[in-house]
CSV table of C-alpha atoms in Angstrom, one decimal:
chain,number,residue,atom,x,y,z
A,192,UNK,CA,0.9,9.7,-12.0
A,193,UNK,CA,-2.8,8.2,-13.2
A,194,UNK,CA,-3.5,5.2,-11.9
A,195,UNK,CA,-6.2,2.2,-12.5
A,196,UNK,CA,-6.8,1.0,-8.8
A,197,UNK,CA,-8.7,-1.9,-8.2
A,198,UNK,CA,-9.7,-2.7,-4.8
A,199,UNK,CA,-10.1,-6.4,-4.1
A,200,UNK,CA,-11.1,-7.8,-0.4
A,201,UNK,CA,-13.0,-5.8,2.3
A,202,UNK,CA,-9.7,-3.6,3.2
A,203,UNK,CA,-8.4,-2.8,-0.4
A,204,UNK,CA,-11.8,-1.3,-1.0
A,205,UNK,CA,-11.4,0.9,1.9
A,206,UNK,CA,-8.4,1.8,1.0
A,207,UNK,CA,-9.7,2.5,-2.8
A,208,UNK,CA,-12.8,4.4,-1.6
A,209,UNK,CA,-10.1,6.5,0.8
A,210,UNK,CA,-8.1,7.3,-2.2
A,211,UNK,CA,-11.0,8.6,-3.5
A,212,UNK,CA,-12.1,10.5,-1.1
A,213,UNK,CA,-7.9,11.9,-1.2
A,214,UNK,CA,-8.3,12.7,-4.4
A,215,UNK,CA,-11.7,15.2,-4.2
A,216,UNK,CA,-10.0,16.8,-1.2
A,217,UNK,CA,-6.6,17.4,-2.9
A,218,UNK,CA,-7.6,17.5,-6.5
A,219,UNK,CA,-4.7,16.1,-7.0
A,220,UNK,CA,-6.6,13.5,-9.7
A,221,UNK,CA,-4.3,10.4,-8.9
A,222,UNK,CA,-7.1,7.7,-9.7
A,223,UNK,CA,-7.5,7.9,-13.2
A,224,UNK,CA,-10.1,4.9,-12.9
A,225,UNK,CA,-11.4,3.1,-9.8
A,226,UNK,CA,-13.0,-0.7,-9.4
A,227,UNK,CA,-14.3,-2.3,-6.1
A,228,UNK,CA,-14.4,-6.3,-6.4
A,229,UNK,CA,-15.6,-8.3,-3.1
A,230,UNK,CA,-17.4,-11.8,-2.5
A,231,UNK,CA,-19.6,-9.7,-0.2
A,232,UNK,CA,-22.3,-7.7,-1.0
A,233,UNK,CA,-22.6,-5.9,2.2
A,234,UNK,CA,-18.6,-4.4,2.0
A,235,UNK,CA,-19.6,-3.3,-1.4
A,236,UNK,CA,-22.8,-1.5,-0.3
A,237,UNK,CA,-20.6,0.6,2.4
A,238,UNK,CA,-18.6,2.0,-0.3
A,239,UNK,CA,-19.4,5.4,-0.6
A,240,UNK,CA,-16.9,6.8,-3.0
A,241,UNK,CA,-16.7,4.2,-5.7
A,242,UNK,CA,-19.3,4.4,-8.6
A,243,UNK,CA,-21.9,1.8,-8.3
A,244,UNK,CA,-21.3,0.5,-11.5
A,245,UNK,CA,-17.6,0.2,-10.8
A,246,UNK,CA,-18.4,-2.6,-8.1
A,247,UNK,CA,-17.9,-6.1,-8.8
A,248,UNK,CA,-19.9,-8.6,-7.0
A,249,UNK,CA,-18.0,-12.4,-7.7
A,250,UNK,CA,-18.6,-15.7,-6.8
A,251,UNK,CA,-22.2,-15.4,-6.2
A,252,UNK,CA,-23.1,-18.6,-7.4
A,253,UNK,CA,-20.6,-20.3,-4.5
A,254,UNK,CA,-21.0,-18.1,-1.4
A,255,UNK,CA,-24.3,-15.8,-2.2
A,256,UNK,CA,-22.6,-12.5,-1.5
A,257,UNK,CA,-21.6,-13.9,2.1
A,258,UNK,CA,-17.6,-13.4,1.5
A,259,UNK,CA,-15.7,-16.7,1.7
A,260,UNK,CA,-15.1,-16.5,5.6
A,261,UNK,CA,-10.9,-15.8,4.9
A,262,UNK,CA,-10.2,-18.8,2.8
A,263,UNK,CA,-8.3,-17.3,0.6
A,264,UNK,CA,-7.7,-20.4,-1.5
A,265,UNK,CA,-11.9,-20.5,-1.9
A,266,UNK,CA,-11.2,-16.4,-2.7
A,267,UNK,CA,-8.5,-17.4,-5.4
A,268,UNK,CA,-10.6,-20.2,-7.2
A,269,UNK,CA,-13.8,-17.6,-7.2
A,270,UNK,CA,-11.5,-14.6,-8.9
A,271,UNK,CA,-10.4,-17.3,-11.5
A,272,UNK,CA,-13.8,-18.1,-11.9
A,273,UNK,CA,-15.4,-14.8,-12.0
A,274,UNK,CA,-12.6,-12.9,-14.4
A,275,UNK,CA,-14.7,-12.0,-16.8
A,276,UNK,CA,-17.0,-10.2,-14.6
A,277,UNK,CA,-13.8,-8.2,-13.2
A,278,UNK,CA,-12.7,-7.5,-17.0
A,279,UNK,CA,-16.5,-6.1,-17.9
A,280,UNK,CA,-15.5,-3.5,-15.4
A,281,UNK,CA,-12.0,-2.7,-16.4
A,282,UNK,CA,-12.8,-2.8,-20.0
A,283,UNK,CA,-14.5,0.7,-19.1
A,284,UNK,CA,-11.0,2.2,-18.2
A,285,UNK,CA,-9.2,4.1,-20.9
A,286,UNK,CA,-5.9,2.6,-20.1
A,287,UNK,CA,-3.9,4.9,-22.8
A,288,UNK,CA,-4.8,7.5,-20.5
A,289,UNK,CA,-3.0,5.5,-17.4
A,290,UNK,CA,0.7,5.0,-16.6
A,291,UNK,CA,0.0,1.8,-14.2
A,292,UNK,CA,-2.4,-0.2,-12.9
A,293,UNK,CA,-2.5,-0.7,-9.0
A,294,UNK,CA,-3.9,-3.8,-7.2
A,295,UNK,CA,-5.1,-3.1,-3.6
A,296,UNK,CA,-5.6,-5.7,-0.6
A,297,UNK,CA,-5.7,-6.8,3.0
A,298,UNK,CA,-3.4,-10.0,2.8
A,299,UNK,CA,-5.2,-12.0,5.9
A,300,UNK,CA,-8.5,-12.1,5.1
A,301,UNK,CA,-10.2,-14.3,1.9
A,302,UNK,CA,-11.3,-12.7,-0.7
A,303,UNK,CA,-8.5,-10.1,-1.4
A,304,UNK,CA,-5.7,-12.3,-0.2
A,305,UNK,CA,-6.2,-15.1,-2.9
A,306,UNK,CA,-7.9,-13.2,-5.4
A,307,UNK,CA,-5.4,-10.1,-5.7
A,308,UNK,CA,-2.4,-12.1,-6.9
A,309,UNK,CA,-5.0,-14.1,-9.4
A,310,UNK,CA,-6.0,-10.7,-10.9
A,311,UNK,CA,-2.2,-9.4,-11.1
A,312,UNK,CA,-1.5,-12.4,-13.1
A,313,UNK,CA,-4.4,-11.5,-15.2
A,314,UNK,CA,-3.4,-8.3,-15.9
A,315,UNK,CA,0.0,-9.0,-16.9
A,316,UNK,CA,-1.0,-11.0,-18.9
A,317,UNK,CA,-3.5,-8.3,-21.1
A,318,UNK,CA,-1.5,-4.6,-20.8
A,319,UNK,CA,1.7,-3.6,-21.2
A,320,UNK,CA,1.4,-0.9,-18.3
A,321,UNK,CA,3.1,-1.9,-15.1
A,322,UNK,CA,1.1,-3.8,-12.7
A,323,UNK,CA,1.8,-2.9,-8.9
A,324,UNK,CA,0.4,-4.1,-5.9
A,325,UNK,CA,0.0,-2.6,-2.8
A,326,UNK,CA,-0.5,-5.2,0.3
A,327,UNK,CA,-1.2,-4.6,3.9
A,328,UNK,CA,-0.3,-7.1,6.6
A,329,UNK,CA,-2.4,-8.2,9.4
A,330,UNK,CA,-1.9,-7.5,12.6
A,331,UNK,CA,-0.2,-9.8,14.6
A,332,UNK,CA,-3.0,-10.3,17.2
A,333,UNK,CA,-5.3,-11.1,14.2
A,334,UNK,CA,-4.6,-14.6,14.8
A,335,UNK,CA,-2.9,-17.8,13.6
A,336,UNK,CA,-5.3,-18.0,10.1
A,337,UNK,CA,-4.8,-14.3,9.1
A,338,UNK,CA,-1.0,-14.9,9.5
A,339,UNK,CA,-0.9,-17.9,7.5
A,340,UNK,CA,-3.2,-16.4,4.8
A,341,UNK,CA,-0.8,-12.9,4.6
A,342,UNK,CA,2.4,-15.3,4.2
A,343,UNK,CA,0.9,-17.6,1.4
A,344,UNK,CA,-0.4,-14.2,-0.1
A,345,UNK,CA,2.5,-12.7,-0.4
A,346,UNK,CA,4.4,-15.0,-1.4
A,347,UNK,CA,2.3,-15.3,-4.4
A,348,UNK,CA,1.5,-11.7,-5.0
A,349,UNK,CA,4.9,-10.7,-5.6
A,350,UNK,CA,5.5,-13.1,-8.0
A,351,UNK,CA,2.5,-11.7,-9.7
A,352,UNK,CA,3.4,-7.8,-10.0
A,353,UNK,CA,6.0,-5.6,-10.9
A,354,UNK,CA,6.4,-4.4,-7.4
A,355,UNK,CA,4.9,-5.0,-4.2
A,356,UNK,CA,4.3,-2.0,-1.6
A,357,UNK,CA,3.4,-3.2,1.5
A,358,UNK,CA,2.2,-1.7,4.8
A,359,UNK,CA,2.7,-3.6,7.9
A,360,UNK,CA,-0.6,-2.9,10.1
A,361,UNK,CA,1.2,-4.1,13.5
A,362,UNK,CA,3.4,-1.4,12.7
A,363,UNK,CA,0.2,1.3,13.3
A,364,UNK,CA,-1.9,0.0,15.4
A,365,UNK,CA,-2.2,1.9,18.8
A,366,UNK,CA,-3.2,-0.1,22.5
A,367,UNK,CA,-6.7,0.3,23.3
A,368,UNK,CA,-7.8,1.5,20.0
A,369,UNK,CA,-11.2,0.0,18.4
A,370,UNK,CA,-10.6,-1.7,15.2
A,371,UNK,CA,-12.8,0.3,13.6
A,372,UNK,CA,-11.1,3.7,14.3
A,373,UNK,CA,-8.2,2.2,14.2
A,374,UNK,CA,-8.4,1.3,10.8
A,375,UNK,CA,-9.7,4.7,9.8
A,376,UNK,CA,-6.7,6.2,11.0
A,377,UNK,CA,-4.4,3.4,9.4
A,378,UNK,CA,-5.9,4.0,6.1
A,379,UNK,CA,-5.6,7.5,6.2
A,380,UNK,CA,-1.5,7.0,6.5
A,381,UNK,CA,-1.2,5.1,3.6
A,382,UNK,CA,-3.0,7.5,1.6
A,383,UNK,CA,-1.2,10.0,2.7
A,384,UNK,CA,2.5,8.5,1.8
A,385,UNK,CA,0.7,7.2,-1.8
A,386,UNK,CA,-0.8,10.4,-2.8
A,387,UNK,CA,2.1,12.3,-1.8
A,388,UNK,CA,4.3,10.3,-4.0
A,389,UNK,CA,2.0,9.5,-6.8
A,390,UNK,CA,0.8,13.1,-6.9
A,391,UNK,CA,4.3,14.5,-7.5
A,392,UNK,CA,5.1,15.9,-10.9
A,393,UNK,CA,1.1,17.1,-11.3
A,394,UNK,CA,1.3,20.4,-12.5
A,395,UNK,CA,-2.2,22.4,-13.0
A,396,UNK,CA,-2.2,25.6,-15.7
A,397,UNK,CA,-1.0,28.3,-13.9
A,398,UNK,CA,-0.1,26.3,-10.7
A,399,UNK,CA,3.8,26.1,-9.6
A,400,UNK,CA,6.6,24.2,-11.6
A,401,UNK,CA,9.2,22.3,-9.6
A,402,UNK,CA,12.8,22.9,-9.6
A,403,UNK,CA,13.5,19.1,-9.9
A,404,UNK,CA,10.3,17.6,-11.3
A,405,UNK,CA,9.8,14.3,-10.5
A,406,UNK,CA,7.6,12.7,-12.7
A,407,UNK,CA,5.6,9.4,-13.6
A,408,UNK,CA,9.0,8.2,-15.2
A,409,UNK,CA,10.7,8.3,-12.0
A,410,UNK,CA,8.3,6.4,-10.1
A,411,UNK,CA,8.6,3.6,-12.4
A,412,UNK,CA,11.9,3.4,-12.6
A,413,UNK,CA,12.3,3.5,-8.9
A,414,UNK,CA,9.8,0.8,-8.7
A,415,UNK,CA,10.8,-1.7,-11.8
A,416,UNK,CA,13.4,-4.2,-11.0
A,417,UNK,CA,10.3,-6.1,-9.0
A,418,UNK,CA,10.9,-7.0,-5.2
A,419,UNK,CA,9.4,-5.5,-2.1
A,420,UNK,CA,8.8,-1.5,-1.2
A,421,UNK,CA,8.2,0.6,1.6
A,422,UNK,CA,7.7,4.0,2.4
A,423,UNK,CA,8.4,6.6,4.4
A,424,UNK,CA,7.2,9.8,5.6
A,425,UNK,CA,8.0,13.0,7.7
A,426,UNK,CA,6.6,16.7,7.8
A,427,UNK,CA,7.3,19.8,9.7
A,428,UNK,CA,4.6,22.6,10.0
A,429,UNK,CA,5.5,25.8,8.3
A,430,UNK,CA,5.9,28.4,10.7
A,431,UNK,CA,3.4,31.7,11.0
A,432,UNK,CA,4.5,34.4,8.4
A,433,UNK,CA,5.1,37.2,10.9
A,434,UNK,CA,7.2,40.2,9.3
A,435,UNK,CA,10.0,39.1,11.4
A,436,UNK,CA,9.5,35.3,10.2
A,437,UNK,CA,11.0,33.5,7.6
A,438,UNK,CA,9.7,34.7,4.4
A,439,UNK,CA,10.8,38.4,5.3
A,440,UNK,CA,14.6,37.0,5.6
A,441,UNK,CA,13.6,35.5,2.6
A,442,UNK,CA,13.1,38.8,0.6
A,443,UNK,CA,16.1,40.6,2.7
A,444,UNK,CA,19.8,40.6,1.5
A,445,UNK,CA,23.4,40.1,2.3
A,446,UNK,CA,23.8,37.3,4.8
A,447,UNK,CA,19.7,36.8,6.0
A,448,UNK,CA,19.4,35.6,2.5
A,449,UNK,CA,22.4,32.9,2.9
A,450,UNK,CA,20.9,32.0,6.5
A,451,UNK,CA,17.3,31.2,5.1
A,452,UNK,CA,19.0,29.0,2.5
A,453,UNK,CA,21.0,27.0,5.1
A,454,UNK,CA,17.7,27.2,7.3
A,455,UNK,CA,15.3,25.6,4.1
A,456,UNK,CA,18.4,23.2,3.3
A,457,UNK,CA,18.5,21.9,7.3
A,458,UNK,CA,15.1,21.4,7.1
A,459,UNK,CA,14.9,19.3,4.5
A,460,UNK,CA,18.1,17.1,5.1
A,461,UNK,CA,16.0,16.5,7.8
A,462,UNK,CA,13.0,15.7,7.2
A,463,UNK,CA,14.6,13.5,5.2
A,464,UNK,CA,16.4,11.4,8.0
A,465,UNK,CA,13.4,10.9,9.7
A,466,UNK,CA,11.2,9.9,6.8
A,467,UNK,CA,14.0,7.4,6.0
A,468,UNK,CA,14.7,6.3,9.5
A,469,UNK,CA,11.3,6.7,11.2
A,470,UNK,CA,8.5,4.5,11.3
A,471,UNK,CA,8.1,3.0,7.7
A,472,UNK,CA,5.3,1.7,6.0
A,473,UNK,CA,6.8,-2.0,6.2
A,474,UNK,CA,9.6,-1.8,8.6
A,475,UNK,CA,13.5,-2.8,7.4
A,476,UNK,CA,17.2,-2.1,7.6
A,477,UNK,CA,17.4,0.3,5.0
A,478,UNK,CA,20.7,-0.4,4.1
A,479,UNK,CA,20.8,-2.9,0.6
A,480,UNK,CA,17.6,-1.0,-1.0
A,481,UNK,CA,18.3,-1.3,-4.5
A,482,UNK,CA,16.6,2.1,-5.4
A,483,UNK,CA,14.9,5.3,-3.8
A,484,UNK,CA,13.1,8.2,-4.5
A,485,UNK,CA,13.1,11.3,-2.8
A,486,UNK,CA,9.8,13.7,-2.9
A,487,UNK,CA,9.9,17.0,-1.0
A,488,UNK,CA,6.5,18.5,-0.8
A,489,UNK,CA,5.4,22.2,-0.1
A,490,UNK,CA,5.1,25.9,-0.2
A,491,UNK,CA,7.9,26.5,-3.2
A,492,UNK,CA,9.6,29.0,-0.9
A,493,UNK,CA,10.5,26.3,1.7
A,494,UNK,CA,12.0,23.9,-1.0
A,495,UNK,CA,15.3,24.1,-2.3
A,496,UNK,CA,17.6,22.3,-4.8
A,497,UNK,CA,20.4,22.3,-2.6
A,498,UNK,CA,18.6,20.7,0.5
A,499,UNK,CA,17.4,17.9,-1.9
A,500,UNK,CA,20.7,17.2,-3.5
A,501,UNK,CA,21.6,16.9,0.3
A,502,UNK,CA,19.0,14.9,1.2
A,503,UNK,CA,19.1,12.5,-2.0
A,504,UNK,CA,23.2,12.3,-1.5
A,505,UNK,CA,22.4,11.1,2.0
A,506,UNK,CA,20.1,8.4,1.4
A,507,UNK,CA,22.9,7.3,-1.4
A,508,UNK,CA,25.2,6.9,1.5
A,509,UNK,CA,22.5,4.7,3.5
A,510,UNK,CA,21.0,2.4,1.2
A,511,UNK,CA,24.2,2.1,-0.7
A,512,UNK,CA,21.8,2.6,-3.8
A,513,UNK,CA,23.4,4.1,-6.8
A,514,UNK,CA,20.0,4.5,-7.9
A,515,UNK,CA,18.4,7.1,-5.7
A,516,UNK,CA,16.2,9.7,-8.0
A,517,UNK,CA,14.9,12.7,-5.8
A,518,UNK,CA,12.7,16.1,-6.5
A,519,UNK,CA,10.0,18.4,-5.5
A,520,UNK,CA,6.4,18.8,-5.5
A,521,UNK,CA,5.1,22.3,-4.9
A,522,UNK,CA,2.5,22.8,-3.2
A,523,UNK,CA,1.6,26.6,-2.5
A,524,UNK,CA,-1.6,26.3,0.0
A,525,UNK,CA,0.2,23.5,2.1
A,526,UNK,CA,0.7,24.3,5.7
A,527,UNK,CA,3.3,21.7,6.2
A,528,UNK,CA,6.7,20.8,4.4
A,529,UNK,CA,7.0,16.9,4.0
A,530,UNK,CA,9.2,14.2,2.4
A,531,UNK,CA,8.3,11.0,1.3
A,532,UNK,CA,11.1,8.2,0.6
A,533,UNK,CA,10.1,5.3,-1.7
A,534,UNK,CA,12.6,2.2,-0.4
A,535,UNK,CA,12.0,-0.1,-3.8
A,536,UNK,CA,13.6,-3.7,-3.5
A,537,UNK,CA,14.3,-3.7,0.3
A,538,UNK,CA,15.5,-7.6,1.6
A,539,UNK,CA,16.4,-7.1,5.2
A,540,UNK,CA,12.8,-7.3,6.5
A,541,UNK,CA,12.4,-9.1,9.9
A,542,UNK,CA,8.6,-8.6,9.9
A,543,UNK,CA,8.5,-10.9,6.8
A,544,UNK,CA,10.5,-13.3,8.3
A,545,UNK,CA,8.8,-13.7,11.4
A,546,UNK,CA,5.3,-14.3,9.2
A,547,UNK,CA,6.5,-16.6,7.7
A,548,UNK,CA,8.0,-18.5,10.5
A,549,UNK,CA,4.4,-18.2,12.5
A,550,UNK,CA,2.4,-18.9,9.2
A,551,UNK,CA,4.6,-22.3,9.0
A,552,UNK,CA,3.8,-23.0,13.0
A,553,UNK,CA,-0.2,-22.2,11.9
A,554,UNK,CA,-0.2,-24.9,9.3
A,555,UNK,CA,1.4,-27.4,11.2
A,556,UNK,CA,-1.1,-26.7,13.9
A,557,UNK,CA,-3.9,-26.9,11.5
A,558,UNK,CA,-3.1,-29.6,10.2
A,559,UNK,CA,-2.8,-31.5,13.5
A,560,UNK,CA,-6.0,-30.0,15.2
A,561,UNK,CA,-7.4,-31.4,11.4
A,562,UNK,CA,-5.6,-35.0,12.3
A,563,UNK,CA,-6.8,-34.8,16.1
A,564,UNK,CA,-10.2,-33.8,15.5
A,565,UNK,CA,-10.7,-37.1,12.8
A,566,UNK,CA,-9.5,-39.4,14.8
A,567,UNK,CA,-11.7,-38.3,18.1
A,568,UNK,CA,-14.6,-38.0,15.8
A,569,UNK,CA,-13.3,-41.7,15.1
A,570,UNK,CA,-12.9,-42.9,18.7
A,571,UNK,CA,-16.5,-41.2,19.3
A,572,UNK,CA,-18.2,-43.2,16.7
A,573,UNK,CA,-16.7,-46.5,16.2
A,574,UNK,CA,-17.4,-47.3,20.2
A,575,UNK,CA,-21.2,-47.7,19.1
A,576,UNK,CA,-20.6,-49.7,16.1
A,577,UNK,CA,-21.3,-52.8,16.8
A,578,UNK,CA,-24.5,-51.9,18.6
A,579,UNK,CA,-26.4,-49.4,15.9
A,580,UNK,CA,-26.9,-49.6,12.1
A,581,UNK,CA,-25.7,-46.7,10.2
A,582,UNK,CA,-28.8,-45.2,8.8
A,583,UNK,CA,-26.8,-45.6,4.8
């Protein structure tokens, strides 16, 4: 699949420039076109993966390339603003050579939380190619203003785009870790799930053809129909090729031939449990997902159509999806077998409904520190009154 991304905000040009950085170390070619847009020049500047030319300094003449401190409402008005800047860059992309735009951004900070959704809107508008976004939520001990700004953001932002992936970061954050490294690691899982599942159906001239290709088609499919994703991810490390391993059954006959396809089918029925029922990118009940995909990646010789059938029968039974599309991607250097699960239109999501319920807490609390603080500022001036002129 060849995307446009565009990373808006500090953490969606992270998560662009590691894409990037995916992409050169896979060749797998996923990011047909990449953009960088901040209201601060420094998080720009640390890009090192991005083209220059491909960053988008806005709202210079309100904030001076300082960021907008997280209010994403100052972020939102800036984007609106500063759209045709953002267009200059995208008008470089050839978009017939793309089969979807995705929109990339931290949902608790400023910029990327209120101008994502604005851009989204923007887009739909323009192309006919699907517009997705891909959110990440704060973590929890961010504090009360991130929380509020990632439940407003949402909100808005899947209004905005055919379908919203998110990845929860309270879900992958590890005690005692820095931020910093922290981080690292966090955007290195969600390039991981994404390039895995956007990479499938890539096939280079003389590399290895799938038995069940799963294609750009798929994906959209899986993903149209709007609502909330999530996905998930599990791999198993392929074992040492002795003469007595696997692959010499493989070649063998008779009945060491039918135990290395019950072996190969095991292994991916369940791989594909624990992708499914492991630690998601957004956690859920995965029961009432409208649609799934299935993407089994590897050495061709551990993949098999039979396991997959399996495995894409079983997630049928779980979601109680109809729609559950499933396939492989073979990968002939890999040293790992892996399967990714695309949950597309998920509803049972307690994570969202406990940010929502502390956002709503954080704005009545704003709003009465904001009521507090006038009327002390009130009580603190008006006892002098009578005794000193106001200077105008």
């Amino acid at each position: 699949m060849k995307l446009a991304m565009i990373g808006f905000g500090q953490a969606g040009g992270k998560v662009l420039d590691k894409f990037l950085e995916y992409d050169k170390r896979s060749g797998s070619d996923i990011v047909r076109a990449a953009v960088a847009v901040n209201s601060a020049k420094a998080d720009l500047m640390g890009l090192e993966h991005v083209p220059k030319e491909n960053r988008v300094l806005i709202g210079q003449a309100r904030v001076k390339g300082h960021g907008v401190g997280a209010d994403n409402e100052l972020g939102a008005e800036i984007a609106e603003e500063d759209i045709d800047e953002v267009q200059g860059a995208i008008d470089s992309i050839p978009v017939h050579e793309v089969d979807a735009f995705l929109v990339l951004a931290g949902l608790g900070g400023g910029t990327g939380s209120g101008g994502a959704p604005v851009l989204s809107k923007y887009l739909q508008r323009i192309y006919t190619e699907p517009v997705y976004g891909l959110g990440i939520l704060p973590s929890q001990d961010e504090g009360g203003i991130y929380t509020l700004n990632a439940a407003r953001s949402f909100q808005t932002f899947v209004r905005e785009v055919d379908n919203l992936m998110v990845f929860d970061n309270d879900a992958w954050r590890k005690t005692g870790q820095s931020v910093e490294s922290g981080y690292d690691e966090i955007n290195e899982e969600i390039v991981k799930r994404f390039g895995i599942l956007f990479g499938a159906g890539e096939i280079e001239p003389g590399g290895e053809v799938a038995e069940s290709v799963v294609d750009s088609s798929e994906i959209i499919n899986t993903l149209s129909g709007g609502g909330v994703s999530t996905v998930g991810y599990a791999a198993e490390e392929v074992e040492n090729q002795s003469s007595s391993g696997l692959l010499s059954r493989l070649k063998g006959g008779g009945d060491e031939d039918d135990l290395d396809v019950a072996n190969t089918t095991n292994r991916i029925t369940s791989l594909v449990r624990k992708a499914a029922l492991g630690r998601l990118t957004l956690p859920c009940e995965i029961d009432g997902t409208e649609r799934a995909l299935l993407v089994m990646s590897g050495p061709p010789k551990y993949l098999n159509r039979k396991g997959i059938e399996r495995g894409r029968k079983w997630l049928e039974e779980q979601t109680g999806s109809m729609e559950v599309r499933g396939g492989d991607y073979p990968v002939s250097e890999s040293g790992f077998v892996a399967g990714v699960i695309l949950l597309s239109g998920v509803t049972d999501v307690p994570r969202i409904k406990q940010l929502q319920q502390v956002a709503i807490e954080a704005q009545d609390n704003i709003e009465e520190i904001k009521n507090e603080s006038e009327e002390n500022l009130y009580g603190l001036v008006e006892d002098d009154e009578d005794e000193l002129e106001p200077l105008f």
